[in-house]
Coordinates of C-alpha atoms in Angstrom, one line a residue:
Chain A
X373 CA -29.5 -14.3 15.2
X374 CA -30.6 -10.8 14.1
X375 CA -27.4 -9.8 12.2
X376 CA -28.5 -6.3 11.6
X377 CA -29.4 -5.6 15.2
X378 CA -26.3 -7.3 16.6
X379 CA -23.7 -5.9 14.1
X380 CA -25.1 -3.0 12.2
X381 CA -27.1 -0.9 14.6
X382 CA -24.5 1.9 14.8
X383 CA -24.7 2.9 11.1
X384 CA -27.6 4.3 9.1
X385 CA -29.3 2.6 6.2
X386 CA -27.5 4.8 3.8
X387 CA -24.2 4.0 5.4
X388 CA -24.9 0.3 5.2
X389 CA -25.6 0.5 1.5
X390 CA -22.3 2.3 1.0
X391 CA -20.4 -0.2 3.2
X392 CA -21.7 -3.3 1.4
X393 CA -21.1 -1.8 -2.1
X394 CA -17.6 -0.7 -1.2
X395 CA -16.7 -4.2 0.1
X396 CA -17.8 -5.7 -3.2
X397 CA -15.8 -3.1 -5.2
X398 CA -12.6 -4.0 -3.3
X399 CA -13.3 -7.7 -3.5
X400 CA -14.0 -7.7 -7.2
X401 CA -10.9 -5.8 -8.1
X402 CA -8.5 -8.0 -6.1
X403 CA -10.2 -11.3 -6.9
X404 CA -10.0 -10.9 -10.7
X405 CA -7.0 -8.8 -11.3
X406 CA -4.5 -11.0 -13.1
X407 CA -7.0 -13.3 -14.9
X408 CA -5.8 -14.2 -18.4
X409 CA -8.1 -12.5 -20.9
X410 CA -8.4 -11.6 -24.6
X411 CA -11.2 -10.6 -27.1
X412 CA -12.4 -14.2 -27.3
X413 CA -12.8 -14.7 -23.5
X414 CA -13.8 -11.2 -22.4
X415 CA -17.5 -11.5 -22.6
X416 CA -17.5 -14.8 -20.6
X417 CA -15.3 -13.2 -18.0
X418 CA -17.4 -10.0 -17.6
X419 CA -20.5 -12.2 -17.1
X420 CA -19.0 -14.5 -14.5
X421 CA -17.6 -11.5 -12.5
X422 CA -21.0 -10.0 -12.5
X423 CA -22.7 -13.3 -11.5
X424 CA -20.2 -14.0 -8.7
X425 CA -20.2 -10.5 -7.2
X426 CA -24.0 -10.1 -7.2
X427 CA -24.0 -12.9 -4.6
X428 CA -22.6 -10.7 -1.9
X429 CA -24.9 -9.2 0.7
X430 CA -27.0 -6.2 -0.2
X431 CA -25.8 -6.1 -3.9
X432 CA -28.5 -5.4 -6.4
X433 CA -26.5 -5.3 -9.6
X434 CA -22.9 -5.4 -10.8
X435 CA -21.8 -4.2 -14.3
X436 CA -18.3 -4.8 -15.5
X437 CA -17.0 -3.5 -18.8
X438 CA -13.5 -4.4 -19.9
X439 CA -12.0 -2.1 -22.5
X440 CA -11.7 -4.1 -25.8
X441 CA -9.4 -1.5 -27.3
X442 CA -6.9 -1.7 -24.5
X443 CA -7.1 -5.5 -24.5
X444 CA -6.1 -5.5 -28.2
X445 CA -3.4 -2.9 -27.7
X446 CA -1.7 -4.5 -24.7
X447 CA -1.9 -8.1 -25.8
X448 CA 1.3 -10.1 -25.6
X449 CA 3.0 -12.3 -28.2
X450 CA 0.8 -15.1 -26.8
X451 CA -2.3 -13.2 -27.7
X452 CA -3.7 -12.5 -24.3
X453 CA -3.0 -10.3 -21.3
X454 CA -3.5 -10.3 -17.5
X455 CA -6.5 -8.3 -16.5
X456 CA -5.4 -5.0 -14.9
X457 CA -7.2 -2.1 -13.3
X458 CA -6.8 0.4 -16.1
X459 CA -9.0 -1.9 -18.4
X460 CA -12.0 -2.1 -16.2
X461 CA -15.1 0.0 -15.7
X462 CA -17.3 -1.2 -12.8
X463 CA -20.7 -0.2 -11.5
X464 CA -22.0 -1.7 -8.3
X465 CA -25.5 -0.9 -7.1
X466 CA -26.1 -1.8 -3.4
X467 CA -29.1 -1.2 -1.3
X468 CA -30.3 -1.6 2.3
X469 CA -33.8 -0.9 3.6
X470 CA -34.8 1.6 0.9
X471 CA -31.5 3.4 0.5
X472 CA -29.6 2.7 -2.7
X473 CA -26.0 3.5 -3.5
X474 CA -24.5 3.6 -7.0
X475 CA -20.7 3.1 -6.8
X476 CA -18.3 3.3 -9.8
X477 CA -14.7 2.4 -10.5
X478 CA -13.0 3.9 -13.5
X479 CA -9.4 4.5 -14.4
X480 CA -8.4 8.2 -14.2
X481 CA -5.5 8.8 -16.4
X482 CA -4.5 12.0 -14.5
X483 CA -4.3 10.0 -11.2
X484 CA -2.8 6.9 -12.8
X485 CA -5.4 5.2 -10.6
X486 CA -8.5 3.1 -10.9
X487 CA -10.7 5.3 -8.6
X488 CA -13.6 4.0 -6.7
X489 CA -16.3 6.5 -5.8
X490 CA -19.9 6.9 -4.9
X491 CA -21.8 8.3 -7.9
X492 CA -25.0 8.9 -6.2
X493 CA -27.4 7.7 -3.5
X494 CA -31.1 7.3 -4.1
X495 CA -33.3 7.7 -1.2
Chain B
X1386 CA -0.3 -43.6 1.5
X1387 CA 2.8 -43.6 -0.7
X1388 CA 1.9 -40.5 -2.7
X1389 CA 4.9 -40.8 -5.1
X1390 CA 4.1 -44.4 -6.0
X1391 CA 0.3 -43.8 -6.3
X1392 CA 0.4 -40.5 -8.2
X1393 CA 3.8 -39.8 -9.8
X1394 CA 5.2 -43.1 -11.0
X1395 CA 4.6 -42.1 -14.7
X1396 CA 7.1 -39.2 -14.7
X1397 CA 10.8 -39.1 -14.1
X1398 CA 12.6 -37.4 -11.1
X1399 CA 13.6 -34.6 -13.5
X1400 CA 10.1 -34.1 -14.7
X1401 CA 8.8 -34.1 -11.1
X1402 CA 11.1 -31.3 -10.2
X1403 CA 10.0 -29.3 -13.3
X1404 CA 6.3 -30.0 -12.5
X1405 CA 6.5 -28.8 -8.9
X1406 CA 8.5 -25.7 -9.8
X1407 CA 6.1 -24.7 -12.5
X1408 CA 3.1 -25.1 -10.3
X1409 CA 4.7 -22.7 -7.8
X1410 CA 5.6 -20.2 -10.6
X1411 CA 1.9 -20.0 -11.8
X1412 CA 0.7 -20.0 -8.2
X1413 CA 3.0 -17.1 -7.1
X1414 CA 2.1 -14.9 -10.0
X1415 CA -1.7 -15.3 -9.7
X1416 CA -1.8 -15.1 -5.9
X1417 CA 0.1 -11.9 -5.5
X1418 CA -0.7 -9.9 -8.7
X1419 CA -2.8 -6.9 -7.7
X1420 CA -1.3 -6.4 -4.2
X1421 CA -0.8 -2.8 -3.2
X1422 CA 2.9 -2.0 -3.1
X1423 CA 5.4 0.9 -3.0
X1424 CA 9.0 1.5 -2.0
X1425 CA 8.1 1.4 1.7
X1426 CA 6.3 -2.0 1.6
X1427 CA 8.2 -3.7 -1.2
X1428 CA 10.8 -5.5 1.0
X1429 CA 8.2 -6.9 3.3
X1430 CA 6.1 -8.1 0.3
X1431 CA 9.1 -9.8 -1.4
X1432 CA 10.0 -11.6 1.9
X1433 CA 6.5 -12.9 2.6
X1434 CA 6.0 -14.1 -1.0
X1435 CA 9.3 -16.0 -0.7
X1436 CA 8.3 -17.5 2.7
X1437 CA 4.8 -18.5 1.5
X1438 CA 5.8 -20.1 -1.7
X1439 CA 8.7 -22.0 -0.2
X1440 CA 6.1 -24.0 1.7
X1441 CA 4.9 -25.8 -1.5
X1442 CA 6.0 -29.4 -2.2
X1443 CA 9.6 -29.9 -3.5
X1444 CA 10.4 -26.2 -3.4
X1445 CA 14.0 -25.5 -2.2
X1446 CA 14.1 -21.8 -2.7
X1447 CA 12.1 -18.9 -4.1
X1448 CA 13.6 -15.4 -4.9
X1449 CA 11.4 -12.5 -5.8
X1450 CA 12.8 -9.2 -6.9
X1451 CA 10.4 -6.3 -7.5
X1452 CA 11.7 -3.6 -9.8
X1453 CA 12.1 -0.4 -7.6
X1454 CA 12.5 1.8 -10.6
X1455 CA 9.3 0.7 -12.2
X1456 CA 7.5 1.0 -8.8
X1457 CA 8.5 4.6 -8.6
X1458 CA 7.7 5.4 -12.2
X1459 CA 4.3 3.8 -12.2
X1460 CA 3.1 5.0 -8.8
X1461 CA -0.3 6.6 -8.7
X1462 CA -1.5 9.9 -7.1
X1463 CA -2.0 7.8 -4.0
X1464 CA 1.7 6.9 -3.9
X1465 CA 1.4 3.1 -4.5
X1466 CA 0.6 0.8 -7.4
X1467 CA -1.0 -2.7 -7.9
X1468 CA 1.8 -5.3 -8.4
X1469 CA 1.9 -6.4 -12.0
X1470 CA 3.9 -9.0 -14.0
X1471 CA 6.3 -6.5 -15.6
X1472 CA 7.7 -5.5 -12.2
X1473 CA 8.7 -9.0 -11.1
X1474 CA 11.8 -11.2 -11.4
X1475 CA 11.3 -14.6 -10.0
X1476 CA 13.5 -17.6 -9.4
X1477 CA 12.2 -20.9 -8.2
X1478 CA 14.5 -23.8 -7.4
X1479 CA 12.7 -27.1 -7.0
X1480 CA 14.1 -30.6 -6.5
X1481 CA 13.0 -34.2 -6.4
X1482 CA 15.2 -37.2 -5.6
X1483 CA 18.5 -35.6 -6.6
X1484 CA 17.3 -33.7 -9.7
X1485 CA 17.1 -29.9 -9.3
X1486 CA 15.3 -27.5 -11.6
X1487 CA 16.0 -23.8 -11.8
X1488 CA 13.0 -21.9 -13.1
X1489 CA 12.9 -18.2 -13.9
X1490 CA 10.2 -15.6 -14.7
X1491 CA 11.2 -12.3 -16.3
X1492 CA 9.3 -9.7 -18.3
X1493 CA 10.4 -9.8 -21.9
X1494 CA 9.8 -6.4 -23.5
X1495 CA 9.8 -7.8 -27.0
X1496 CA 7.0 -10.3 -26.1
X1497 CA 5.1 -7.9 -23.8
X1498 CA 5.0 -10.9 -21.5
X1499 CA 6.3 -12.2 -18.2
X1500 CA 7.9 -15.4 -19.5
X1501 CA 8.4 -18.4 -17.3
X1502 CA 11.1 -20.8 -18.4
X1503 CA 13.5 -23.5 -17.2
X1504 CA 17.0 -21.9 -16.8
X1505 CA 18.8 -25.2 -16.2
X1506 CA 18.5 -28.6 -14.6
X1507 CA 21.2 -29.9 -12.3
X1508 CA 21.6 -33.6 -12.1
Chain C
X229 CA -7.5 17.9 -9.7
X230 CA -9.4 18.2 -6.4
X231 CA -10.4 14.6 -6.1
X232 CA -12.6 15.1 -3.1
X233 CA -14.6 17.9 -4.7
X234 CA -14.9 16.1 -8.0
X235 CA -15.8 12.6 -6.8
X236 CA -16.8 12.7 -3.2
X237 CA -19.0 15.7 -2.6
X238 CA -22.2 13.7 -2.3
X239 CA -21.1 11.7 0.8
X240 CA -20.3 12.9 4.3
X241 CA -16.9 12.6 6.0
X242 CA -18.3 9.8 8.1
X243 CA -19.5 8.0 5.0
X244 CA -16.2 8.5 3.3
X245 CA -14.3 6.8 6.2
X246 CA -16.7 3.9 6.0
X247 CA -16.4 3.7 2.2
X248 CA -12.6 3.6 2.1
X249 CA -12.4 1.1 5.1
X250 CA -14.9 -1.2 3.4
X251 CA -13.0 -1.2 0.1
X252 CA -9.8 -2.2 2.0
X253 CA -11.7 -5.0 3.8
X254 CA -13.0 -6.6 0.6
X255 CA -9.6 -6.1 -1.1
X256 CA -7.6 -7.7 1.7
X257 CA -9.8 -10.8 1.8
X258 CA -9.8 -11.5 -1.9
X259 CA -6.2 -10.6 -2.5
X260 CA -4.7 -13.0 0.1
X261 CA -7.2 -15.8 0.4
X262 CA -5.5 -18.9 -0.9
X263 CA -1.9 -18.0 0.1
X264 CA 0.1 -21.0 1.4
X265 CA 0.7 -20.6 5.1
X266 CA 1.8 -22.5 8.2
X267 CA 3.1 -21.7 11.7
X268 CA 6.6 -20.8 10.3
X269 CA 5.3 -18.3 7.8
X270 CA 2.3 -16.8 9.5
X271 CA 4.0 -13.9 11.2
X272 CA 5.6 -12.7 7.9
X273 CA 2.3 -13.0 6.1
X274 CA 0.4 -11.0 8.7
X275 CA 3.0 -8.3 8.6
X276 CA 3.1 -8.0 4.8
X277 CA -0.7 -8.0 4.6
X278 CA -0.8 -5.1 7.1
X279 CA 1.9 -3.2 5.3
X280 CA 0.3 -3.6 1.9
X281 CA -3.2 -2.7 2.9
X282 CA -2.2 0.3 4.9
X283 CA -1.1 1.9 1.6
X284 CA -4.7 2.3 0.5
X285 CA -6.4 5.8 0.7
X286 CA -7.6 6.9 4.1
X287 CA -6.4 3.8 5.9
X288 CA -4.8 4.5 9.3
X289 CA -4.2 1.0 10.4
X290 CA -4.7 -2.6 9.5
X291 CA -4.4 -5.5 11.9
X292 CA -4.5 -9.1 10.8
X293 CA -4.5 -12.1 13.2
X294 CA -4.4 -15.5 11.7
X295 CA -5.7 -18.2 14.0
X296 CA -2.6 -20.4 14.9
X297 CA -4.8 -23.2 16.4
X298 CA -6.8 -23.5 13.2
X299 CA -3.6 -23.4 11.1
X300 CA -2.3 -26.4 13.0
X301 CA -5.6 -28.3 13.0
X302 CA -6.2 -27.9 9.3
X303 CA -2.7 -28.4 7.9
X304 CA -2.3 -30.9 5.1
X305 CA 0.1 -33.8 4.7
X306 CA 2.5 -31.2 3.2
X307 CA 2.5 -29.2 6.4
X308 CA 0.7 -26.1 5.3
X309 CA -2.7 -24.9 4.2
X310 CA -4.3 -22.3 1.9
X311 CA -5.4 -19.2 3.9
X312 CA -9.2 -19.2 4.3
X313 CA -11.7 -16.7 5.7
X314 CA -12.4 -18.7 8.9
X315 CA -8.8 -18.3 10.0
X316 CA -8.7 -14.5 9.9
X317 CA -9.5 -11.7 12.3
X318 CA -9.1 -8.3 10.7
X319 CA -9.4 -4.8 12.0
X320 CA -9.3 -1.8 9.6
X321 CA -9.2 1.8 10.9
X322 CA -9.9 4.4 8.3
X323 CA -10.4 8.1 8.6
X324 CA -11.4 11.1 6.7
X325 CA -11.4 14.7 7.8
X326 CA -11.8 14.0 11.5
X327 CA -14.2 11.0 11.3
X328 CA -12.7 7.6 12.1
X329 CA -14.3 4.2 11.3
X330 CA -13.3 1.0 13.0
X331 CA -14.2 -2.0 10.8
X332 CA -13.9 -5.7 11.8
X333 CA -14.0 -9.0 10.1
X334 CA -14.5 -12.1 12.1
X335 CA -15.7 -15.6 11.3
X336 CA -19.1 -16.2 12.9
X337 CA -19.7 -19.9 13.3
X338 CA -23.5 -19.6 13.4
X339 CA -23.5 -17.9 10.1
X340 CA -20.7 -20.0 8.6
X341 CA -19.5 -16.6 7.3
X342 CA -16.5 -14.2 7.8
X343 CA -18.7 -11.2 8.6
X344 CA -17.4 -7.6 8.0
X345 CA -19.1 -4.9 10.1
X346 CA -18.5 -1.4 11.5
X347 CA -17.6 -1.7 15.1
X348 CA -17.8 1.9 15.9
X349 CA -17.3 5.4 14.5
X350 CA -15.3 8.0 16.4
X351 CA -16.2 11.6 15.8
Chain D
X238 CA 12.6 -14.0 -31.6
X239 CA 12.5 -17.7 -31.6
X240 CA 11.3 -18.2 -28.0
X241 CA 11.6 -22.0 -28.1
X242 CA 15.2 -21.9 -29.2
X243 CA 16.2 -19.0 -26.8
X244 CA 14.4 -20.2 -23.7
X245 CA 13.4 -23.8 -23.9
X246 CA 16.2 -25.7 -25.6
X247 CA 17.3 -27.4 -22.4
X248 CA 14.1 -29.4 -21.8
X249 CA 12.4 -32.1 -24.0
X250 CA 9.1 -31.7 -25.7
X251 CA 7.6 -33.9 -23.0
X252 CA 9.0 -31.8 -20.3
X253 CA 7.7 -28.7 -22.0
X254 CA 4.2 -30.0 -22.0
X255 CA 4.4 -30.8 -18.3
X256 CA 5.9 -27.4 -17.5
X257 CA 3.2 -25.4 -19.3
X258 CA 0.4 -27.6 -17.9
X259 CA 1.7 -27.2 -14.3
X260 CA 2.0 -23.4 -14.6
X261 CA -1.7 -23.3 -15.6
X262 CA -2.7 -25.6 -12.7
X263 CA -1.0 -23.4 -10.1
X264 CA -2.3 -20.2 -11.8
X265 CA -5.9 -21.4 -12.0
X266 CA -6.0 -22.4 -8.3
X267 CA -4.6 -19.2 -7.0
X268 CA -6.5 -16.9 -9.3
X269 CA -9.9 -18.2 -8.5
X270 CA -9.8 -19.4 -4.9
X271 CA -12.0 -17.1 -2.9
X272 CA -14.5 -16.3 -5.6
X273 CA -18.1 -16.0 -4.3
X274 CA -20.1 -19.0 -5.7
X275 CA -23.3 -20.9 -5.2
X276 CA -25.6 -23.2 -7.3
X277 CA -26.9 -20.3 -9.3
X278 CA -23.5 -19.0 -10.4
X279 CA -21.4 -22.2 -10.5
X280 CA -21.9 -23.0 -14.2
X281 CA -20.9 -19.5 -15.3
X282 CA -17.8 -19.6 -13.1
X283 CA -16.7 -23.0 -14.4
X284 CA -17.1 -21.8 -17.9
X285 CA -15.2 -18.6 -17.5
X286 CA -12.3 -20.3 -15.6
X287 CA -12.0 -22.8 -18.5
X288 CA -12.1 -20.0 -21.1
X289 CA -9.5 -17.9 -19.3
X290 CA -7.1 -20.6 -18.6
X291 CA -7.2 -22.1 -22.1
X292 CA -5.5 -18.9 -23.3
X293 CA -2.2 -19.8 -21.7
X294 CA 0.6 -21.1 -23.8
X295 CA 0.5 -24.8 -24.9
X296 CA -2.9 -25.4 -23.2
X297 CA -5.3 -27.6 -25.3
X298 CA -8.1 -27.9 -22.8
X299 CA -9.1 -27.1 -19.3
X300 CA -12.0 -28.8 -17.5
X301 CA -13.2 -27.5 -14.1
X302 CA -15.9 -29.3 -12.1
X303 CA -17.0 -27.6 -8.9
X304 CA -18.7 -30.0 -6.4
X305 CA -22.4 -29.0 -6.2
X306 CA -23.0 -31.1 -3.1
X307 CA -20.2 -29.4 -1.2
X308 CA -21.4 -26.0 -2.4
X309 CA -24.8 -26.7 -0.9
X310 CA -23.4 -28.2 2.4
X311 CA -21.0 -25.4 3.1
X312 CA -23.1 -22.4 2.1
X313 CA -23.3 -19.6 4.5
X314 CA -26.3 -17.7 6.0
X315 CA -25.9 -15.4 2.9
X316 CA -26.4 -18.4 0.6
X317 CA -23.0 -18.6 -1.0
X318 CA -19.5 -19.6 -0.2
X319 CA -15.9 -18.7 -1.1
X320 CA -14.5 -21.1 -3.7
X321 CA -12.0 -23.4 -2.0
X322 CA -9.6 -26.2 -3.1
X323 CA -11.6 -29.1 -1.7
X324 CA -14.5 -28.2 -4.0
X325 CA -12.7 -28.4 -7.3
X326 CA -11.8 -31.1 -9.8
X327 CA -9.5 -29.8 -12.5
X328 CA -8.1 -31.4 -15.7
X329 CA -5.6 -29.6 -17.8
X330 CA -4.4 -31.0 -21.1
X331 CA -1.2 -29.4 -22.5
X332 CA 0.8 -30.2 -25.5
X333 CA 4.0 -29.3 -27.2
X334 CA 5.3 -30.6 -30.5
X335 CA 3.4 -33.9 -30.4
X336 CA 3.7 -34.7 -26.7
X337 CA 0.6 -34.3 -24.7
X338 CA 0.3 -34.2 -20.9
X339 CA -2.9 -34.8 -18.9
X340 CA -2.7 -33.1 -15.5
X341 CA -5.3 -33.5 -12.7
X342 CA -6.1 -31.8 -9.5
X343 CA -8.4 -33.5 -7.0
X344 CA -8.9 -33.1 -3.3
X345 CA -7.5 -36.2 -1.4
X346 CA -9.3 -36.5 1.9
X347 CA -6.5 -38.6 3.4
X348 CA -3.9 -35.8 2.7
X349 CA -6.3 -32.9 3.4
X350 CA -4.8 -31.5 0.2
X351 CA -5.9 -30.6 -3.3
X352 CA -3.2 -32.7 -5.1
X353 CA -2.0 -31.9 -8.5
X354 CA -0.4 -34.7 -10.5
X355 CA 0.3 -36.0 -14.0
X356 CA -2.3 -38.5 -15.0
X357 CA -0.6 -39.6 -18.1
X358 CA 1.5 -38.5 -21.1
X359 CA 0.5 -39.4 -24.6
X360 CA 3.3 -39.6 -27.1

């Protein structure tokens, strides 16, 4: 089966890169939110999120940075916390047929929201 | 296969009720944390969490109350929020062979932690 | 803050609709995969997934259909199953500034994969 | 606050070990089900699941083994798969005040179910 011909002929290469990157953003957030984490485990978690999400179609690179300062400040009596959206900075680079999209997620205090957006598109 | 004989003969009826209730507590929390929610959707979410988690073995009843006041206070510019542990009150009633365990989860401010505990056991 | 001006000026209206729809697709899948479900609970689950995911930015409508036949066939000794990708059909309609994207997810046997794609874009 | 006195005085040390281990079992399953995984990423995922779940209260050790053979057999056209319950073997060792519980999860073909049970309790 030619997947691209059958399912993706109605969007451009640029749109395909955006589409696949955005799926991975939404997937990453909702898969890992809630994971127990502290300073001891954070590096291992960042690495395995990266490795898992880079498996998805058209994904070149995923970078996850979890805010160590927030981790420390919000930790419970039991010395860890559930991963939440305000702690994460994510970059996803996706590409399709020569078009490359750079997507970001960062927590915007003013919006009280972990905003996902397209930082730029390289042609 | 006699599941109880094969896998559970080394714990008491009381311990079995605690075991099954605790699995459901951990499962519920980590399945639904992160779900988009606001005042409009909260009732539907509470109901479907209850319905889903009552399917698990030995579970008699699940009650989930999501804090409306917190929902409103923490909502983002986009008018919803990701479900988090501090918003939830959970009761799980599990039973096995005449022993009934009542388990609770509530957010304890002093611990900065959604604590799960056994409220009481009815014999 | 003018979010659109600050964060989304480098993509078109059409691309924005695709972007937001794709986030919701990825989010929906990874939030709800694993939820206990059977014939008794399936309607409540479909409805609460729809209600939750329609809260996300630029989402007009979400439809989730869980395959009843597969539910029955794959159910365990305990009369339920964990929701998996092969059981779900999803439609997400997202729009931004007059452009509307219709996104689908369906399990493609030949690919052994729940494929997400853009069905069409209405201008 | 003396958490144990306030919240756990109505269960024995042995029951507490079972309770905490069972929470971690349920939590682990529902947190990580759905994660993209293949032979390349499996070791990193196993390690980060272990590291994350060992943070929970009263948990001494977590071991996760993901079935490489099943990973290979079930992989999609895109060369990975969503983690599912039939692929995992889990051991959780929890203890409280001298009592140690060894909990297991394994997929039982005959039940079509990833069964969690108490393997033994060391006093």
